[in-house]
Coordinates of C-alpha atoms in Angstrom, one line a residue:
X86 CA 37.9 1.1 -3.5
X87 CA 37.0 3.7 -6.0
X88 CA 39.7 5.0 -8.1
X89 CA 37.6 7.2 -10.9
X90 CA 34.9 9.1 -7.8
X91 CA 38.5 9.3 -5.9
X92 CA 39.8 11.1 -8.9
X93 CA 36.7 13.1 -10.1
X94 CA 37.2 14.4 -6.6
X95 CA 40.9 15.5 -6.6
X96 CA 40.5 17.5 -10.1
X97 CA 37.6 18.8 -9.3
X98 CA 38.6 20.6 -5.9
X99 CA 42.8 20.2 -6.7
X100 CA 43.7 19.6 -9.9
X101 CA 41.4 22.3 -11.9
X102 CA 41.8 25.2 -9.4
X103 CA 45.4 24.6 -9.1
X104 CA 46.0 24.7 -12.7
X105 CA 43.8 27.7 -12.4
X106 CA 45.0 29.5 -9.8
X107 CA 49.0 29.0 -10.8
X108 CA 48.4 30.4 -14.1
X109 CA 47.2 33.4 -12.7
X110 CA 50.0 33.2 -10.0
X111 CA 52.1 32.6 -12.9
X112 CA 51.0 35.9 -14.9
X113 CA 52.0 38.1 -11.7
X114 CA 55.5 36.1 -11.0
X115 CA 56.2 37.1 -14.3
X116 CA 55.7 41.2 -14.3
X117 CA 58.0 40.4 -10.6
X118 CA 60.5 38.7 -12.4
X119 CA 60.8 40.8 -15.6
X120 CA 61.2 43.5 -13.5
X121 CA 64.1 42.3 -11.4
X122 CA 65.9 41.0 -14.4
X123 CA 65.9 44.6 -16.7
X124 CA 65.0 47.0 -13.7
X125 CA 67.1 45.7 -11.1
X126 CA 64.9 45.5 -8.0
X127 CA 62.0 43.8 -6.4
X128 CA 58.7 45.9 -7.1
X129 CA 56.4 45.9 -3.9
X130 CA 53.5 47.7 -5.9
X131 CA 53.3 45.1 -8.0
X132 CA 50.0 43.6 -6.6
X133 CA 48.3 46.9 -6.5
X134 CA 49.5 47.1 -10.3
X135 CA 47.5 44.5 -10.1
X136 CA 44.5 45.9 -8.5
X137 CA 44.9 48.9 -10.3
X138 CA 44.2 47.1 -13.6
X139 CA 41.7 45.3 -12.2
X140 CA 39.9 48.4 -10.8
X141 CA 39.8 49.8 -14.1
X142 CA 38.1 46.8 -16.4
X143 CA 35.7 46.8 -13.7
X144 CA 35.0 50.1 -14.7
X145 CA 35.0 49.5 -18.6
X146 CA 33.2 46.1 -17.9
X147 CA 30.1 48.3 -16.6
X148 CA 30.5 51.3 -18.8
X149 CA 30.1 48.4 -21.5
X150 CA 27.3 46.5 -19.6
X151 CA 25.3 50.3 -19.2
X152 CA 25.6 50.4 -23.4
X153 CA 24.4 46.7 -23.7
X154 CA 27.9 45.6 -24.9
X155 CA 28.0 41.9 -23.9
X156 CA 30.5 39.0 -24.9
X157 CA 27.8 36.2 -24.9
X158 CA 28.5 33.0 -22.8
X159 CA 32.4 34.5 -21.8
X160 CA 32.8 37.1 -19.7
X161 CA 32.5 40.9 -20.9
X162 CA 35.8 42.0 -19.3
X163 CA 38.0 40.5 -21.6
X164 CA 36.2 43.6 -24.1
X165 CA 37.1 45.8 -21.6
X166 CA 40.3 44.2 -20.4
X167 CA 42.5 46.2 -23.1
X168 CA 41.5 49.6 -21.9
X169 CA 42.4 48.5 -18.5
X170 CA 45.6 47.7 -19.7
X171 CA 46.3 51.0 -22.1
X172 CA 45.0 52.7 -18.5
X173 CA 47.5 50.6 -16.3
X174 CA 50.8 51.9 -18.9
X175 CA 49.8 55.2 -18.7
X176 CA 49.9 54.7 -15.0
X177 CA 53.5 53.1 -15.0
X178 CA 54.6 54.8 -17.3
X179 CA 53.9 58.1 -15.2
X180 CA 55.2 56.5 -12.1
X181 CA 58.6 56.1 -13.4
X182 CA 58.7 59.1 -15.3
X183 CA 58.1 60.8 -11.9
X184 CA 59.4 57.8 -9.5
X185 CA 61.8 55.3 -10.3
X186 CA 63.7 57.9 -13.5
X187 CA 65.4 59.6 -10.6
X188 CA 66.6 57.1 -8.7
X189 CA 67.8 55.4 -11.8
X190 CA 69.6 58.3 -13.4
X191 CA 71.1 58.3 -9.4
X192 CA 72.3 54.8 -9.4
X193 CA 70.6 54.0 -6.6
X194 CA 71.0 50.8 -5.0
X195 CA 68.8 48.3 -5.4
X196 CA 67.6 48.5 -1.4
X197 CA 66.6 52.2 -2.3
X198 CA 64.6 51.1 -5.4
X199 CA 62.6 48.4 -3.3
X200 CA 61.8 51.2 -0.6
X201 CA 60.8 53.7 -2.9
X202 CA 58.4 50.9 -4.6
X203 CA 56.9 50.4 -1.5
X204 CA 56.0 53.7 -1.1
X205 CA 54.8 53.3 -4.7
X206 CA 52.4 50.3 -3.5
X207 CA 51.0 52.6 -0.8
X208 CA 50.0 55.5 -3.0
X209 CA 48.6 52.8 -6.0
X210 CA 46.8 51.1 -2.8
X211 CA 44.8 54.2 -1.6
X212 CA 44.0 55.4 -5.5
X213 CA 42.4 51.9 -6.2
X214 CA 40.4 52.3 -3.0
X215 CA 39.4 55.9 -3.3
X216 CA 38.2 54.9 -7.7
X217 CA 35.8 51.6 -6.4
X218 CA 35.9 51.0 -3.0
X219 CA 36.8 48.5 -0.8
X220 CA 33.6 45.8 -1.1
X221 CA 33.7 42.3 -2.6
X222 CA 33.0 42.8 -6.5
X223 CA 32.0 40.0 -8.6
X224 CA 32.3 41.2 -12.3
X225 CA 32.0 37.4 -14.2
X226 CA 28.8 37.6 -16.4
X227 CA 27.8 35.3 -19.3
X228 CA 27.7 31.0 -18.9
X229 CA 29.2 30.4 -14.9
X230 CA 29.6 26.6 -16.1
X231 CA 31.6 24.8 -19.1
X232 CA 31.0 21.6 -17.4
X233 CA 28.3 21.0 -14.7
X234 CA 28.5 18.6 -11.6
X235 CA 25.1 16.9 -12.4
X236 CA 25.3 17.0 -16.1
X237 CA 28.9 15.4 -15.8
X238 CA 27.2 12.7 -13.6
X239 CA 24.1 11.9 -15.5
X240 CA 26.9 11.2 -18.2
X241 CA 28.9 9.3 -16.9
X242 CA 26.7 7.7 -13.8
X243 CA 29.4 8.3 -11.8
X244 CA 28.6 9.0 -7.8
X245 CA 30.6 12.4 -8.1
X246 CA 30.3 15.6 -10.4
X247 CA 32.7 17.7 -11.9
X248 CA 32.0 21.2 -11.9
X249 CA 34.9 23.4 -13.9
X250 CA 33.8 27.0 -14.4
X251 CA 33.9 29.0 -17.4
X252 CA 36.6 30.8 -15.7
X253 CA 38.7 29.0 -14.9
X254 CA 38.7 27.7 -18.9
X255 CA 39.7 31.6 -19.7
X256 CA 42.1 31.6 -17.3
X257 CA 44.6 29.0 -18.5
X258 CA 43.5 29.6 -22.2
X259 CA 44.4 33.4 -21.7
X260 CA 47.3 32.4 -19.4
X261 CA 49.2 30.1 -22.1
X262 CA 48.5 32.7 -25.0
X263 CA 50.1 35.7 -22.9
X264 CA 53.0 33.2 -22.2
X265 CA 53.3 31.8 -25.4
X266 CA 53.3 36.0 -26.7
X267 CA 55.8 37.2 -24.1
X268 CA 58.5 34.5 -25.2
X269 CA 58.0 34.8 -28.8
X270 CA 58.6 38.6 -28.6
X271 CA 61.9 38.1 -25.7
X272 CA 63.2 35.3 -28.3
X273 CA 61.9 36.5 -31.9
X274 CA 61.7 40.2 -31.9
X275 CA 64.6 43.2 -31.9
X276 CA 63.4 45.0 -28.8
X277 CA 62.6 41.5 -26.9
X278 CA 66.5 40.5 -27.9
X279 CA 67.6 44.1 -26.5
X280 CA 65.9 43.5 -23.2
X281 CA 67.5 40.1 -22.8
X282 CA 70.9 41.7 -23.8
X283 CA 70.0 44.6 -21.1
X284 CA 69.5 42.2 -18.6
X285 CA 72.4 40.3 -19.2
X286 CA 75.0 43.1 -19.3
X287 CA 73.5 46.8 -19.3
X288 CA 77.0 48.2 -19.4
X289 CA 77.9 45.7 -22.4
X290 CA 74.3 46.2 -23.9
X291 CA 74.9 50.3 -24.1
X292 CA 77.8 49.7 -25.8
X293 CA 76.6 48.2 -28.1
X294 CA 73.8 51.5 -28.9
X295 CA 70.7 49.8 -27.2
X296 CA 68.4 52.8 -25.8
X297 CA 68.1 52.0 -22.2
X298 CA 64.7 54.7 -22.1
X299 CA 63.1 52.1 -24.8
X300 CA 64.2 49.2 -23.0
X301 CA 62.9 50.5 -19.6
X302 CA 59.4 51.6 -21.4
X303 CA 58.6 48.3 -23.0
X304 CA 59.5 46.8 -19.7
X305 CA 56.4 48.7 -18.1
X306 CA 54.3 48.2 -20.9
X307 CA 54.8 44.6 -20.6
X308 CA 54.6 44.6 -16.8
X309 CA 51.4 46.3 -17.2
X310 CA 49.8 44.3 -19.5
X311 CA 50.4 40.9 -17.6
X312 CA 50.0 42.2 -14.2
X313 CA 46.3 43.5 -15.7
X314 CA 45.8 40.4 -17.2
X315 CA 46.7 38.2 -14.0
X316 CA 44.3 40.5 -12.0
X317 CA 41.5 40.3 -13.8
X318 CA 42.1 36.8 -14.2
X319 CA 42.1 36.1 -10.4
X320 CA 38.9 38.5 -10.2
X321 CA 36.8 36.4 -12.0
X322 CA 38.0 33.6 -11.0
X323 CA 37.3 34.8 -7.3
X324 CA 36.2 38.3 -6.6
X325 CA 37.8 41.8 -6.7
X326 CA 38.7 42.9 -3.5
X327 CA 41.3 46.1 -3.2
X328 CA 43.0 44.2 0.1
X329 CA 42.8 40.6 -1.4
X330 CA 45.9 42.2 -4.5
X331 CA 48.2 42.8 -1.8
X332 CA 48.1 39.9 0.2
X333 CA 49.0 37.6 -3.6
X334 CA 52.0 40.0 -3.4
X335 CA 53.5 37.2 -1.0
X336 CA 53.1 33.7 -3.4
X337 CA 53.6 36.1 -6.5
X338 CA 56.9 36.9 -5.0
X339 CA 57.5 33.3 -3.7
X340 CA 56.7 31.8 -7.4
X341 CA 59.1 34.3 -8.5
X342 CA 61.9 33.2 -6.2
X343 CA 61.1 29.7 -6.3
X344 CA 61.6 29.7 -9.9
X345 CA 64.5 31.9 -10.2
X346 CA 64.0 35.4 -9.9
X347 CA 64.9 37.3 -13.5
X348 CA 64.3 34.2 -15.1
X349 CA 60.8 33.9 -17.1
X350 CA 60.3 30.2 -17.4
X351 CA 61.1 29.5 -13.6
X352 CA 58.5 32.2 -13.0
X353 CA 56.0 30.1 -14.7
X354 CA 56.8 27.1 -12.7
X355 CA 57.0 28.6 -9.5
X356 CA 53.6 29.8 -10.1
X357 CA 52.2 26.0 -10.4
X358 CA 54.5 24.5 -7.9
X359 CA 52.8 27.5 -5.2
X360 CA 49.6 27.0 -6.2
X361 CA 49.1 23.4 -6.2
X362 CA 51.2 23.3 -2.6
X363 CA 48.6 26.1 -1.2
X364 CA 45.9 23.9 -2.9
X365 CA 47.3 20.8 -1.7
X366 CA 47.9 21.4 1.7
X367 CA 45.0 23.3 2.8
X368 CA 42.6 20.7 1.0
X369 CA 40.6 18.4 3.0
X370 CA 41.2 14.8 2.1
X371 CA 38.4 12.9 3.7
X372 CA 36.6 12.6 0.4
X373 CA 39.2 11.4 -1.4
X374 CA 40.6 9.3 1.1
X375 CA 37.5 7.5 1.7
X376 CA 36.9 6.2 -1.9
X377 CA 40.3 4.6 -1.9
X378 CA 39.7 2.7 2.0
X379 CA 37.4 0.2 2.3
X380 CA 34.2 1.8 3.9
X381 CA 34.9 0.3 7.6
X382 CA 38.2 2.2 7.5
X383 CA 37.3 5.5 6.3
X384 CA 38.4 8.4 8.5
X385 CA 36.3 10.6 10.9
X386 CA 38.5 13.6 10.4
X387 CA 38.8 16.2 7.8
X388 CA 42.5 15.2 6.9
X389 CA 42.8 19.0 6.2
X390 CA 46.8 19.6 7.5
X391 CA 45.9 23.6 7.6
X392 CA 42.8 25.8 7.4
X393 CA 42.3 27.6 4.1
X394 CA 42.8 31.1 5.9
X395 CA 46.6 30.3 6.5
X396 CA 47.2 29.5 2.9
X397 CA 49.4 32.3 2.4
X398 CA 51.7 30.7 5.1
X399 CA 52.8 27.7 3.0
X400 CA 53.9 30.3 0.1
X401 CA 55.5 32.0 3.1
X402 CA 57.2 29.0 4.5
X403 CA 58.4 27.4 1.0
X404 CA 60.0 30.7 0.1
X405 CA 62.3 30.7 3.4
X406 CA 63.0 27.4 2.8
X407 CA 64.4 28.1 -1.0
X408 CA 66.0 31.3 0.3
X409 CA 67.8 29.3 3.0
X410 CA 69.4 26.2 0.7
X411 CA 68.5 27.1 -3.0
X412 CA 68.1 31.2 -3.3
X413 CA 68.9 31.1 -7.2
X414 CA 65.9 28.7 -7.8
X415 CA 64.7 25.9 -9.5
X416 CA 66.2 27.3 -12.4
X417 CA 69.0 29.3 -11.3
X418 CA 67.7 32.6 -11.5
X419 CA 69.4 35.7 -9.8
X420 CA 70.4 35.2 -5.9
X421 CA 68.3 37.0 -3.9

């Protein structure tokens, strides 16, 4: 039995991508969840936001690339990944001004909001298409590699490498500094303290001379910014592909709901806890499985449970399984 290959092989094809892939999942449950706590409904166009964004570094990331701008060994859109974010408020901001205002000034219920979104995510779905296409796009330049699978076995001499990308590095550094931002200005500034009170009480929070236009525009601006973030994120980590955004609109949601929807930390771990299930389940253990038997009993299967293209199925079946005996969360969030 080899415990350390065993393990080299788990964090290499688990443990790494999983961290990777629920802080990105995290980033997106978050502009879901924010929303649903200050705006009051669940916003379909949320991974086209996404794509949106995405979309629109892309296009800064070359405009940049074209002048020679580079950012060395990490990748060159995180220069262009503020414009895609100014871009991306400009484009929410427009959408409710023209959108979601009416319905609010309306007091529309929720169930209208979520429709209306929806037709929201159609119209942001076409507009991405129509600016770059619908082709694979891989946009991660500078070093592919912080640590290398032979260089990490000529160091140790072990019989297995680990490979993590520069990537998916960025991705959890990024991911924990947008997190760590987000609750210092909810907890530690005026306007984060209003949207907390908003969310709370709206009626009690007016009262009390809170501007609910401000509150709603920071909302966006917020939502914007992480659901850019969490994009590009997931397009370097992966690829950008227009179709790919809305099909993550499923496990953003189910982090979201796992977690608690409307509350911001449950968000976070709902992220993780879909990501390493997804991960987890659709993995194929043989490797792993064989270091820890004896070589005479190692299996002749894959020990995969279910193929990688039904991933978005476990998201799917964890969330009706929350919804049907825990719908407030793991951290008792808002019923859905």
């Amino acid at each position: 039995m080899d415990f350390i290959n065993a393990f080299v092989v788990l964090a290499n094809f688990v443990i790494v991508p999983g961290l990777a892939y629920g802080a990105q999942l995290a980033l997106g449950a978050l502009g879901v969840t924010l929303i649903y706590g200050i705006l009051r409904f669940s916003n379909f166009a949320h991974g086209d936001t996404m794509a949106f964004g995405t979309a629109i570094t892309i296009i800064g990331t070359n405009a940049l690339l074209a002048l020679g701008i580079t950012f060395g060994p990490l990748p060159t859109a995180l220069l262009a990944l503020p414009f895609g974010i100014a871009i991306t408020c400009l484009l929410l901001l427009g959408t409710d001004w023209a959108v979601y205002k009416f319905y609010r000034t309306k007091k529309a219920a929720p169930v209208i909001l979520v429709i209306v979104s929806m037709g929201v995510m159609f119209v942001m779905n076409g507009i991405v298409r129509f600016i770059i296409g619908v082709n694979d796009i891989n946009f991660a330049d500078g070093e592919r590699f912080v640590v290398t699978a032979r260089g990490f076995r000529d160091a140790t001499g072990l019989a297995e490498g680990l490979a993590i990308r520069t990537t998916q590095v960025i991705t959890v550094v990024v991911a924990l500094i947008a997190m760590a931002l987000l609750f210092w200005f909810l907890n530690k500034t005026r306007t984060g303290k209003s949207m907390r009170a908003f969310s709370d009480n709206e009626d009690l929070a007016l009262l009390s001379g809170i501007n609910p236009d401000r509150v709603v525009m920071v909302t966006w601006m917020i939502v914007a910014a992480l659901a850019t973030t969490a994009g590009v994120l997931y397009g370097l980590d992966k690829s950008f592909k227009a179709f790919t955004y809305f099909q993550l609109l499923l496990p953003i949601f189910a982090a979201a709901i796992v977690g608690g929807l409307g509350n911001p930390l449950g968000a976070i771990a709902g992220g993780f806890v879909i990501a390493f299930s997804e991960v987890t389940v659709t993995y194929a253990w043989r490797r792993v499985v064989s270091y820890l038997l004896p070589e005479d009993m190692a299996p002749d299967g894959l020990l995969q449970l279910m193929s990688t293209d039904y991933k978005f199925a476990v998201s799917f079946a964890i969330l009706i399984i929350v919804l049907l005996f825990k719908p407030t969360g793991l951290f008792k969030g808002q019923s859905v």
